[in-house]
Tab-separated table of C-alpha atoms and ligand atoms in Angstrom:
chain	number	residue	atom	x	y	z
D	1	UNK	CA	-8.594	-77.577	25.842
D	2	UNK	CA	-6.971	-78.448	22.536
D	3	UNK	CA	-6.940	-76.574	19.268
D	4	UNK	CA	-9.119	-78.324	16.679
D	5	UNK	CA	-7.116	-80.061	13.940
D	6	UNK	CA	-7.045	-78.248	10.635
D	7	UNK	CA	-6.411	-79.735	7.204
D	8	UNK	CA	-4.283	-77.157	5.411
D	9	UNK	CA	-5.696	-75.604	2.247
D	10	UNK	CA	-2.101	-74.908	1.216
D	11	UNK	CA	-0.039	-77.786	2.605
D	12	UNK	CA	3.042	-77.070	0.500
D	13	UNK	CA	3.277	-73.414	1.510
D	14	UNK	CA	5.856	-72.320	4.068
D	15	UNK	CA	7.842	-69.131	4.667
D	16	UNK	CA	8.786	-67.694	1.283
D	17	UNK	CA	12.337	-67.606	0.017
D	18	UNK	CA	12.084	-63.790	0.001
D	19	UNK	CA	11.476	-63.690	3.745
D	20	UNK	CA	14.208	-66.272	4.382
D	21	UNK	CA	16.795	-64.450	2.296
D	22	UNK	CA	15.929	-61.061	3.786
D	23	UNK	CA	16.355	-62.498	7.302
D	24	UNK	CA	19.678	-64.073	6.306
D	25	UNK	CA	20.809	-60.787	4.735
D	26	UNK	CA	19.913	-58.930	7.924
D	27	UNK	CA	21.711	-61.461	10.163
D	28	UNK	CA	24.901	-61.311	8.082
D	29	UNK	CA	24.990	-57.609	7.264
D	30	UNK	CA	24.592	-58.382	3.552
D	31	UNK	CA	23.501	-55.881	0.905
D	32	UNK	CA	19.974	-57.036	0.187
D	33	UNK	CA	19.504	-57.340	-3.581
D	34	UNK	CA	17.076	-60.178	-2.919
D	35	UNK	CA	13.600	-58.931	-2.196
D	36	UNK	CA	12.161	-56.710	-4.921
D	37	UNK	CA	11.554	-53.295	-3.471
D	38	UNK	CA	13.350	-49.930	-3.556
D	39	UNK	CA	15.655	-48.778	-0.746
D	40	UNK	CA	14.829	-45.152	-1.629
D	41	UNK	CA	11.736	-43.108	-0.927
D	42	UNK	CA	8.901	-41.990	-3.157
D	43	UNK	CA	8.357	-38.482	-4.499
D	44	UNK	CA	7.422	-36.193	-1.550
D	45	UNK	CA	4.739	-34.655	-3.796
D	46	UNK	CA	2.894	-37.954	-3.704
D	47	UNK	CA	3.013	-37.984	0.107
D	48	UNK	CA	1.736	-34.376	0.098
D	49	UNK	CA	-1.234	-35.403	-2.039
D	50	UNK	CA	-2.086	-38.184	0.406
D	51	UNK	CA	-1.719	-35.803	3.363
D	52	UNK	CA	-3.997	-33.317	1.610
D	53	UNK	CA	-6.578	-36.055	1.074
D	54	UNK	CA	-6.505	-37.036	4.756
D	55	UNK	CA	-6.853	-33.428	5.899
D	56	UNK	CA	-9.676	-32.913	3.424
D	57	UNK	CA	-11.535	-35.666	5.272
D	58	UNK	CA	-11.164	-38.521	2.768
D	59	UNK	CA	-10.921	-41.062	5.559
D	60	UNK	CA	-14.051	-43.206	5.318
D	61	UNK	CA	-14.952	-46.141	3.079
D	62	UNK	CA	-14.741	-45.181	-0.576
D	63	UNK	CA	-16.823	-46.869	-3.284
D	64	UNK	CA	-16.307	-50.615	-3.378
D	65	UNK	CA	-14.947	-50.284	-6.920
D	66	UNK	CA	-12.479	-47.497	-6.065
D	67	UNK	CA	-12.412	-43.701	-5.877
D	68	UNK	CA	-13.958	-42.393	-9.149
D	69	UNK	CA	-11.146	-39.894	-9.763
D	70	UNK	CA	-8.581	-42.682	-9.568
D	71	UNK	CA	-10.555	-44.996	-11.845
D	72	UNK	CA	-10.897	-42.137	-14.333
D	73	UNK	CA	-7.146	-41.433	-14.185
D	74	UNK	CA	-6.377	-45.130	-14.751
D	75	UNK	CA	-8.770	-45.300	-17.715
D	76	UNK	CA	-7.208	-42.179	-19.245
D	77	UNK	CA	-3.725	-43.645	-18.842
D	78	UNK	CA	-4.703	-46.990	-20.373
D	79	UNK	CA	-6.256	-45.271	-23.366
D	80	UNK	CA	-3.308	-42.921	-23.882
D	81	UNK	CA	-0.712	-45.691	-23.551
D	82	UNK	CA	-2.421	-48.723	-25.065
D	83	UNK	CA	-5.238	-47.326	-27.184
D	84	UNK	CA	-8.047	-49.215	-25.486
D	85	UNK	CA	-10.874	-47.310	-23.841
D	86	UNK	CA	-11.946	-48.967	-20.590
D	87	UNK	CA	-15.121	-47.644	-18.997
D	88	UNK	CA	-13.939	-46.353	-15.624
D	89	UNK	CA	-17.302	-47.167	-14.007
D	90	UNK	CA	-17.775	-50.692	-15.319
D	91	UNK	CA	-14.345	-51.976	-16.285
D	92	UNK	CA	-11.798	-50.766	-13.741
D	93	UNK	CA	-11.523	-51.815	-10.095
D	94	UNK	CA	-8.991	-50.485	-7.602
D	95	UNK	CA	-7.396	-53.349	-5.665
D	96	UNK	CA	-5.275	-53.828	-2.548
D	97	UNK	CA	-2.133	-54.197	-4.618
D	98	UNK	CA	-1.736	-56.472	-7.601
D	99	UNK	CA	-1.758	-59.518	-5.328
D	100	UNK	CA	-5.394	-59.063	-4.361
D	101	UNK	CA	-6.250	-58.361	-8.006
D	102	UNK	CA	-4.607	-61.624	-9.040
D	103	UNK	CA	-6.267	-63.839	-6.449
D	104	UNK	CA	-9.643	-62.183	-7.023
D	105	UNK	CA	-9.445	-62.675	-10.800
D	106	UNK	CA	-8.595	-66.330	-10.221
D	107	UNK	CA	-11.244	-66.943	-7.545
D	108	UNK	CA	-13.996	-65.389	-9.653
D	109	UNK	CA	-13.268	-67.431	-12.752
D	110	UNK	CA	-11.556	-70.715	-11.864
D	111	UNK	CA	-13.804	-73.530	-10.638
D	112	UNK	CA	-12.708	-76.768	-8.974
D	113	UNK	CA	-10.950	-78.954	-11.526
D	114	UNK	CA	-10.373	-76.141	-14.031
D	115	UNK	CA	-6.874	-75.962	-15.434
D	116	UNK	CA	-4.781	-72.800	-15.436
D	117	UNK	CA	-1.652	-72.621	-17.563
D	118	UNK	CA	1.182	-70.888	-15.716
D	119	UNK	CA	4.423	-69.995	-17.420
D	120	UNK	CA	7.363	-70.714	-15.136
D	121	UNK	CA	9.406	-69.295	-13.517
D	122	UNK	CA	6.400	-67.455	-12.081
D	123	UNK	CA	5.621	-64.882	-9.412
D	124	UNK	CA	4.891	-66.761	-6.228
D	125	UNK	CA	1.224	-65.858	-5.645
D	126	UNK	CA	-0.160	-67.514	-8.792
D	127	UNK	CA	0.054	-71.163	-7.718
D	128	UNK	CA	-1.471	-70.796	-4.208
D	129	UNK	CA	-4.254	-68.626	-5.656
D	130	UNK	CA	-5.110	-71.323	-8.209
D	131	UNK	CA	-4.988	-73.970	-5.488
D	132	UNK	CA	-7.331	-71.992	-3.220
D	133	UNK	CA	-9.806	-71.800	-6.106
D	134	UNK	CA	-9.621	-75.605	-6.463
D	135	UNK	CA	-7.969	-75.229	-9.850
D	136	UNK	CA	-5.125	-77.262	-11.280
D	137	UNK	CA	-1.996	-75.386	-12.336
D	138	UNK	CA	-0.462	-76.632	-15.579
D	139	UNK	CA	3.123	-75.347	-15.703
D	140	UNK	CA	4.964	-74.555	-18.931
D	141	UNK	CA	8.673	-73.793	-18.484
D	142	UNK	CA	10.223	-70.843	-20.293
D	143	UNK	CA	13.184	-71.577	-22.548
D	144	UNK	CA	16.482	-70.056	-21.530
D	145	UNK	CA	19.638	-69.647	-23.583
D	146	UNK	CA	22.227	-66.924	-24.235
D	147	UNK	CA	19.521	-64.685	-25.716
D	148	UNK	CA	17.651	-64.963	-22.423
D	149	UNK	CA	14.253	-66.326	-21.469
D	150	UNK	CA	11.358	-66.794	-23.891
D	151	UNK	CA	7.922	-68.390	-23.834
D	152	UNK	CA	7.595	-71.598	-25.904
D	153	UNK	CA	4.150	-70.888	-27.356
D	154	UNK	CA	4.083	-74.263	-29.088
D	155	UNK	CA	4.240	-75.878	-25.644
D	156	UNK	CA	1.591	-73.534	-24.288
D	157	UNK	CA	-0.659	-74.564	-27.190
D	158	UNK	CA	0.101	-78.236	-26.526
D	159	UNK	CA	-0.878	-77.796	-22.855
D	160	UNK	CA	-4.382	-76.558	-23.653
D	161	UNK	CA	-7.129	-79.072	-22.838
D	162	UNK	CA	-10.910	-79.055	-22.616
D	163	UNK	CA	-10.464	-78.036	-18.933
D	164	UNK	CA	-8.264	-74.997	-19.601
D	165	UNK	CA	-9.955	-71.947	-18.090
D	166	UNK	CA	-7.143	-69.424	-17.950
D	167	UNK	CA	-3.596	-68.636	-19.060
D	168	UNK	CA	-1.496	-66.447	-16.775
D	169	UNK	CA	1.151	-64.240	-18.325
D	170	UNK	CA	3.465	-61.627	-16.833
D	171	UNK	CA	5.237	-58.927	-18.801
D	172	UNK	CA	7.708	-57.414	-18.013
D	173	UNK	CA	8.558	-60.613	-16.224
D	174	UNK	CA	9.568	-61.299	-12.664
D	175	UNK	CA	12.046	-62.940	-12.043
D	176	UNK	CA	13.670	-63.106	-15.495
D	177	UNK	CA	13.584	-59.460	-16.632
D	178	UNK	CA	12.300	-60.643	-20.034
D	179	UNK	CA	9.435	-58.974	-21.886
D	180	UNK	CA	6.760	-60.179	-24.268
D	181	UNK	CA	6.571	-58.503	-27.670
D	182	UNK	CA	3.736	-58.144	-30.170
D	183	UNK	CA	4.720	-61.470	-31.787
D	184	UNK	CA	4.196	-63.163	-28.400
D	185	UNK	CA	0.775	-61.569	-28.027
D	186	UNK	CA	-0.113	-62.750	-31.537
D	187	UNK	CA	0.963	-66.304	-30.634
D	188	UNK	CA	-1.136	-66.212	-27.459
D	189	UNK	CA	-4.105	-64.751	-29.352
D	190	UNK	CA	-3.918	-67.594	-31.873
D	191	UNK	CA	-4.186	-70.060	-28.976
D	192	UNK	CA	-7.142	-68.448	-27.171
D	193	UNK	CA	-9.149	-66.996	-30.067
D	194	UNK	CA	-12.598	-68.610	-30.380
D	195	UNK	CA	-12.196	-70.454	-27.067
D	196	UNK	CA	-13.520	-69.799	-23.561
D	197	UNK	CA	-10.012	-69.359	-22.212
D	198	UNK	CA	-9.415	-66.236	-20.136
D	199	UNK	CA	-6.108	-64.401	-19.823
D	200	UNK	CA	-4.699	-63.004	-16.598
D	201	UNK	CA	-2.018	-60.510	-17.532
D	202	UNK	CA	0.227	-59.343	-14.711
D	203	UNK	CA	1.683	-56.047	-15.907
D	204	UNK	CA	2.925	-54.550	-12.644
D	205	UNK	CA	6.225	-53.555	-14.292
D	206	UNK	CA	4.465	-51.966	-17.301
D	207	UNK	CA	6.429	-48.709	-17.042
D	208	UNK	CA	9.820	-50.401	-16.801
D	209	UNK	CA	10.643	-51.497	-20.337
D	210	UNK	CA	14.101	-50.526	-21.543
D	211	UNK	CA	15.964	-49.502	-24.680
D	212	UNK	CA	13.023	-47.610	-26.154
D	213	UNK	CA	10.829	-50.689	-26.614
D	214	UNK	CA	7.099	-50.310	-26.037
D	215	UNK	CA	5.311	-52.308	-23.356
D	216	UNK	CA	3.214	-54.976	-25.105
D	217	UNK	CA	0.140	-54.756	-22.896
D	218	UNK	CA	-2.622	-57.226	-23.674
D	219	UNK	CA	-4.805	-54.089	-23.715
D	220	UNK	CA	-3.207	-53.318	-27.094
D	221	UNK	CA	-4.484	-56.571	-28.594
D	222	UNK	CA	-8.243	-56.774	-29.278
D	223	UNK	CA	-8.490	-60.594	-29.140
D	224	UNK	CA	-6.652	-60.715	-25.825
D	225	UNK	CA	-8.181	-57.612	-24.246
D	226	UNK	CA	-11.706	-58.943	-24.680
D	227	UNK	CA	-10.891	-61.930	-22.439
D	228	UNK	CA	-8.253	-60.460	-20.131
D	229	UNK	CA	-7.890	-59.263	-16.588
D	230	UNK	CA	-5.077	-56.708	-16.817
D	231	UNK	CA	-3.402	-56.219	-13.440
D	232	UNK	CA	-1.063	-53.427	-12.380
D	233	UNK	CA	0.346	-51.941	-9.175
D	234	UNK	CA	1.158	-48.414	-8.075
D	235	UNK	CA	3.626	-49.934	-5.632
D	236	UNK	CA	6.064	-50.595	-8.473
D	237	UNK	CA	5.313	-47.484	-10.502
D	238	UNK	CA	5.589	-44.911	-7.703
D	239	UNK	CA	8.129	-46.605	-5.358
D	240	UNK	CA	5.460	-47.279	-2.715
D	241	UNK	CA	5.316	-51.063	-2.448
D	242	UNK	CA	4.043	-50.778	1.131
D	243	UNK	CA	0.900	-48.904	0.128
D	244	UNK	CA	-0.563	-51.923	-1.643
D	245	UNK	CA	-2.726	-50.115	-4.178
D	246	UNK	CA	-3.226	-51.513	-7.676
D	247	UNK	CA	-5.967	-52.064	-10.199
D	248	UNK	CA	-7.583	-54.568	-12.512
D	249	UNK	CA	-8.977	-53.573	-15.905
D	250	UNK	CA	-11.272	-56.059	-17.641
D	251	UNK	CA	-14.322	-56.039	-19.941
D	252	UNK	CA	-17.587	-55.293	-18.127
D	253	UNK	CA	-18.801	-58.905	-17.929
D	254	UNK	CA	-15.524	-60.056	-16.380
D	255	UNK	CA	-15.372	-57.041	-14.080
D	256	UNK	CA	-18.893	-57.772	-12.815
D	257	UNK	CA	-17.796	-61.248	-11.706
D	258	UNK	CA	-14.511	-59.893	-10.365
D	259	UNK	CA	-16.367	-57.414	-8.159
D	260	UNK	CA	-18.592	-60.115	-6.667
D	261	UNK	CA	-15.478	-61.600	-5.067
D	262	UNK	CA	-13.718	-58.269	-4.483
D	263	UNK	CA	-16.734	-57.068	-2.525
D	264	UNK	CA	-16.168	-59.777	0.074
D	265	UNK	CA	-12.439	-60.415	0.132
D	266	UNK	CA	-11.419	-56.769	0.585
D	267	UNK	CA	-14.497	-54.582	-0.105
D	268	UNK	CA	-12.517	-51.343	-0.381
D	269	UNK	CA	-8.964	-50.067	-0.629
D	270	UNK	CA	-7.721	-47.283	1.632
D	271	UNK	CA	-9.221	-43.941	0.689
D	272	UNK	CA	-6.514	-41.271	1.148
D	273	UNK	CA	-3.968	-43.215	-0.898
D	274	UNK	CA	-6.472	-43.495	-3.740
D	275	UNK	CA	-7.140	-39.740	-3.730
D	276	UNK	CA	-3.427	-38.989	-3.437
D	277	UNK	CA	-2.510	-41.253	-6.352
D	278	UNK	CA	-5.349	-39.834	-8.471
D	279	UNK	CA	-4.043	-36.289	-7.960
D	280	UNK	CA	-0.444	-37.377	-8.636
D	281	UNK	CA	-1.441	-39.118	-11.873
D	282	UNK	CA	-2.491	-35.776	-13.371
D	283	UNK	CA	1.184	-35.451	-14.297
D	284	UNK	CA	2.297	-38.435	-16.412
D	285	UNK	CA	5.999	-37.473	-16.135
D	286	UNK	CA	6.757	-39.744	-13.126
D	287	UNK	CA	5.628	-42.924	-14.854
D	288	UNK	CA	6.809	-41.848	-18.293
D	289	UNK	CA	10.284	-41.273	-16.817
D	290	UNK	CA	10.421	-44.554	-14.914
D	291	UNK	CA	11.975	-46.639	-17.696
D	292	UNK	CA	14.876	-44.190	-18.092
D	293	UNK	CA	15.325	-44.055	-14.311
D	294	UNK	CA	15.630	-47.838	-13.993
D	295	UNK	CA	17.545	-48.261	-17.242
D	296	UNK	CA	20.334	-46.129	-15.725
D	297	UNK	CA	20.421	-48.410	-12.700
D	298	UNK	CA	20.368	-51.504	-14.887
D	299	UNK	CA	23.263	-50.147	-16.943
D	300	UNK	CA	25.249	-49.252	-13.828
D	301	UNK	CA	24.694	-52.717	-12.390
D	302	UNK	CA	25.511	-54.526	-15.635
D	303	UNK	CA	28.637	-52.416	-16.224
D	304	UNK	CA	29.806	-53.265	-12.707
D	305	UNK	CA	29.364	-56.987	-13.321
D	306	UNK	CA	30.803	-56.966	-16.829
D	307	UNK	CA	34.333	-57.827	-15.677
D	308	UNK	CA	33.169	-60.373	-13.087
D	309	UNK	CA	32.783	-64.144	-13.395
D	310	UNK	CA	28.998	-63.857	-13.532
D	311	UNK	CA	27.344	-64.249	-16.939
D	312	UNK	CA	24.654	-61.655	-17.465
D	313	UNK	CA	21.339	-62.563	-19.037
D	314	UNK	CA	19.402	-59.808	-20.830
D	315	UNK	CA	17.310	-57.507	-18.653
D	316	UNK	CA	14.773	-55.920	-21.008
D	317	UNK	CA	12.370	-54.757	-18.311
D	318	UNK	CA	11.490	-54.844	-14.564
D	319	UNK	CA	14.165	-54.059	-11.969
D	320	UNK	CA	15.702	-57.511	-11.996
D	321	UNK	CA	18.950	-58.835	-13.398
D	322	UNK	CA	19.464	-62.591	-13.717
D	323	UNK	CA	22.962	-64.045	-13.817
D	324	UNK	CA	24.570	-67.445	-14.323
D	325	UNK	CA	27.224	-68.321	-11.771
D	326	UNK	CA	28.677	-71.574	-13.173
D	327	UNK	CA	32.159	-70.015	-13.444
D	328	UNK	CA	32.080	-69.366	-9.689
D	329	UNK	CA	30.306	-72.334	-8.136
D	330	UNK	CA	28.548	-75.613	-8.772
D	331	UNK	CA	26.207	-75.248	-5.798
D	332	UNK	CA	22.456	-75.458	-6.301
D	333	UNK	CA	20.727	-72.092	-6.754
D	334	UNK	CA	19.349	-72.087	-3.214
D	335	UNK	CA	22.720	-73.046	-1.698
D	336	UNK	CA	24.567	-70.536	-3.860
D	337	UNK	CA	22.182	-67.731	-2.858
D	338	UNK	CA	22.800	-68.563	0.810
D	339	UNK	CA	26.552	-68.775	0.280
D	340	UNK	CA	26.532	-65.438	-1.552
D	341	UNK	CA	24.640	-63.820	1.311
D	342	UNK	CA	26.807	-65.232	4.087
D	343	UNK	CA	30.250	-65.170	2.407
D	344	UNK	CA	30.088	-62.382	-0.180
D	345	UNK	CA	27.515	-60.401	1.826
D	346	UNK	CA	25.176	-59.774	-1.085
D	347	UNK	CA	21.722	-61.367	-1.046
D	348	UNK	CA	20.121	-62.752	-4.220
D	349	UNK	CA	17.112	-64.960	-4.935
D	350	UNK	CA	17.412	-68.415	-6.526
D	351	UNK	CA	15.297	-68.554	-9.687
D	352	UNK	CA	14.472	-72.190	-8.822
D	353	UNK	CA	12.147	-70.803	-6.119
D	354	UNK	CA	9.827	-69.524	-8.865
D	355	UNK	CA	8.888	-73.025	-10.029
D	356	UNK	CA	6.178	-75.201	-8.456
D	357	UNK	CA	8.692	-78.029	-8.628
D	358	UNK	CA	12.120	-76.382	-8.225
D	359	UNK	CA	14.101	-76.488	-11.464
D	360	UNK	CA	17.847	-75.891	-11.478
D	361	UNK	CA	19.249	-73.595	-14.175
D	362	UNK	CA	22.284	-72.199	-12.303
D	363	UNK	CA	20.729	-68.725	-12.283
D	364	UNK	CA	20.043	-66.235	-9.480
D	365	UNK	CA	18.167	-62.938	-9.538
D	366	UNK	CA	19.405	-59.587	-8.280
D	367	UNK	CA	17.134	-56.575	-7.735
D	368	UNK	CA	18.645	-53.257	-8.852
D	369	UNK	CA	15.878	-51.012	-7.462
D	370	UNK	CA	18.431	-49.605	-5.052
D	371	UNK	CA	20.325	-46.367	-4.440
D	372	UNK	CA	23.426	-46.108	-6.622
D	373	UNK	CA	25.643	-46.335	-3.520
D	374	UNK	CA	23.911	-49.583	-2.495
D	375	UNK	CA	24.537	-50.990	-5.967
D	376	UNK	CA	28.192	-49.839	-5.884
D	377	UNK	CA	28.757	-51.568	-2.553
D	378	UNK	CA	27.199	-54.787	-3.856
D	379	UNK	CA	29.240	-54.572	-7.065
D	380	UNK	CA	32.533	-54.189	-5.158
D	381	UNK	CA	31.714	-57.402	-3.314
D	382	UNK	CA	30.477	-59.326	-6.354
D	383	UNK	CA	33.406	-58.315	-8.559
D	384	UNK	CA	35.835	-59.986	-6.104
D	385	UNK	CA	34.307	-63.441	-6.571
Y	401	LIG	C1	5.069	-59.998	-11.039
Y	401	LIG	C2	4.479	-59.436	-9.791
Y	401	LIG	N1	3.148	-59.428	-9.653
Y	401	LIG	C3	2.566	-58.925	-8.557
Y	401	LIG	C4	3.299	-58.397	-7.520
Y	401	LIG	C5	2.600	-57.880	-6.295
Y	401	LIG	O1	2.329	-56.539	-6.363
Y	401	LIG	P1	1.611	-55.800	-5.134
Y	401	LIG	O2	2.668	-55.511	-4.117
Y	401	LIG	O3	1.012	-54.587	-5.722
Y	401	LIG	O4	0.594	-56.742	-4.584
Y	401	LIG	C6	4.699	-58.398	-7.616
Y	401	LIG	C7	5.523	-57.886	-6.507
Y	401	LIG	O5	6.682	-58.150	-6.398
Y	401	LIG	C8	5.297	-58.923	-8.790
Y	401	LIG	O6	6.630	-58.950	-8.932
């Protein structure tokens, strides 16, 4: 018997650079500042809330749209933070992490041949999701200079065609650590106003914006909010990336279509975590304090690299720090990241991996969502280079 031949839906997809670099880091005993997740635990109170929910018998399928208490808590947070009232029954859906929210938003709205503008470098799930929907990704590269990365809105506008169905944005931005500001939202609104173009706004790092700046959620902008799927993730906010619980907020008509796909690609998201997170959200202090928590780590990491031969780019949000390494090496980003892992024993991610067609800028990304002692150890090694 032979296995039937299969034509791949995603022929260009292999093992991700994150998996490769983590394996390399493990093999060489390197400090792993590659993959983006904390090496510290979440608040035990959150675990207690989940335990309580399990013992209270919240162990069967919840509503397809999410546990009502969690949807209500999300709606209250969105209104308090961004001033837009989402109806928790009709406009908020709990998802299996942001990733499932992203692919579901794309599958429900992008038809074969539709174009989706993606600003690169971009989080790695956008392109395969568009491809699975039969859509065509239209990349627009961010500009990068000493002030950091920025979105060239003139080029985004020039990339719009009669086939454009969606524009994907991400703020705060992985991998660059840049943020969008109100002027960016205004530029995007000018492009999409009075069109049928939807916006997918990946805001998983919404509570990690530094130096007192506000997070410019598309929920704050009426023109954008009326056409946007706003995606977030509790994994980032509460240091529980392995729980895979997130949400999508969108106007009722968009949410109705979103749920038609959600109903069949995941149906529901695990019940006790939803109850636990809902109870934990009653106190806003953990997410309100997150920016200060990560800003301290950013400052520690940047101070440690200040005397090194790396050139630091701005890190205005997220838990990522991008650096140029041209004073140390002329290797390609991928080769340099490998060299750094094997020789200096610190793993990083090449930013070139975040482009559909790899683009060399001589920049790698470090993740500083690590214990201070992990960061210190990495800094000792990096400062020697
Ligand atoms: C920009 C961005 N979007 C989405 C995700 C995925 O989030 P989740 O783990 O909740 O699916 C990540 C995770 O790294 C991310 O960096």
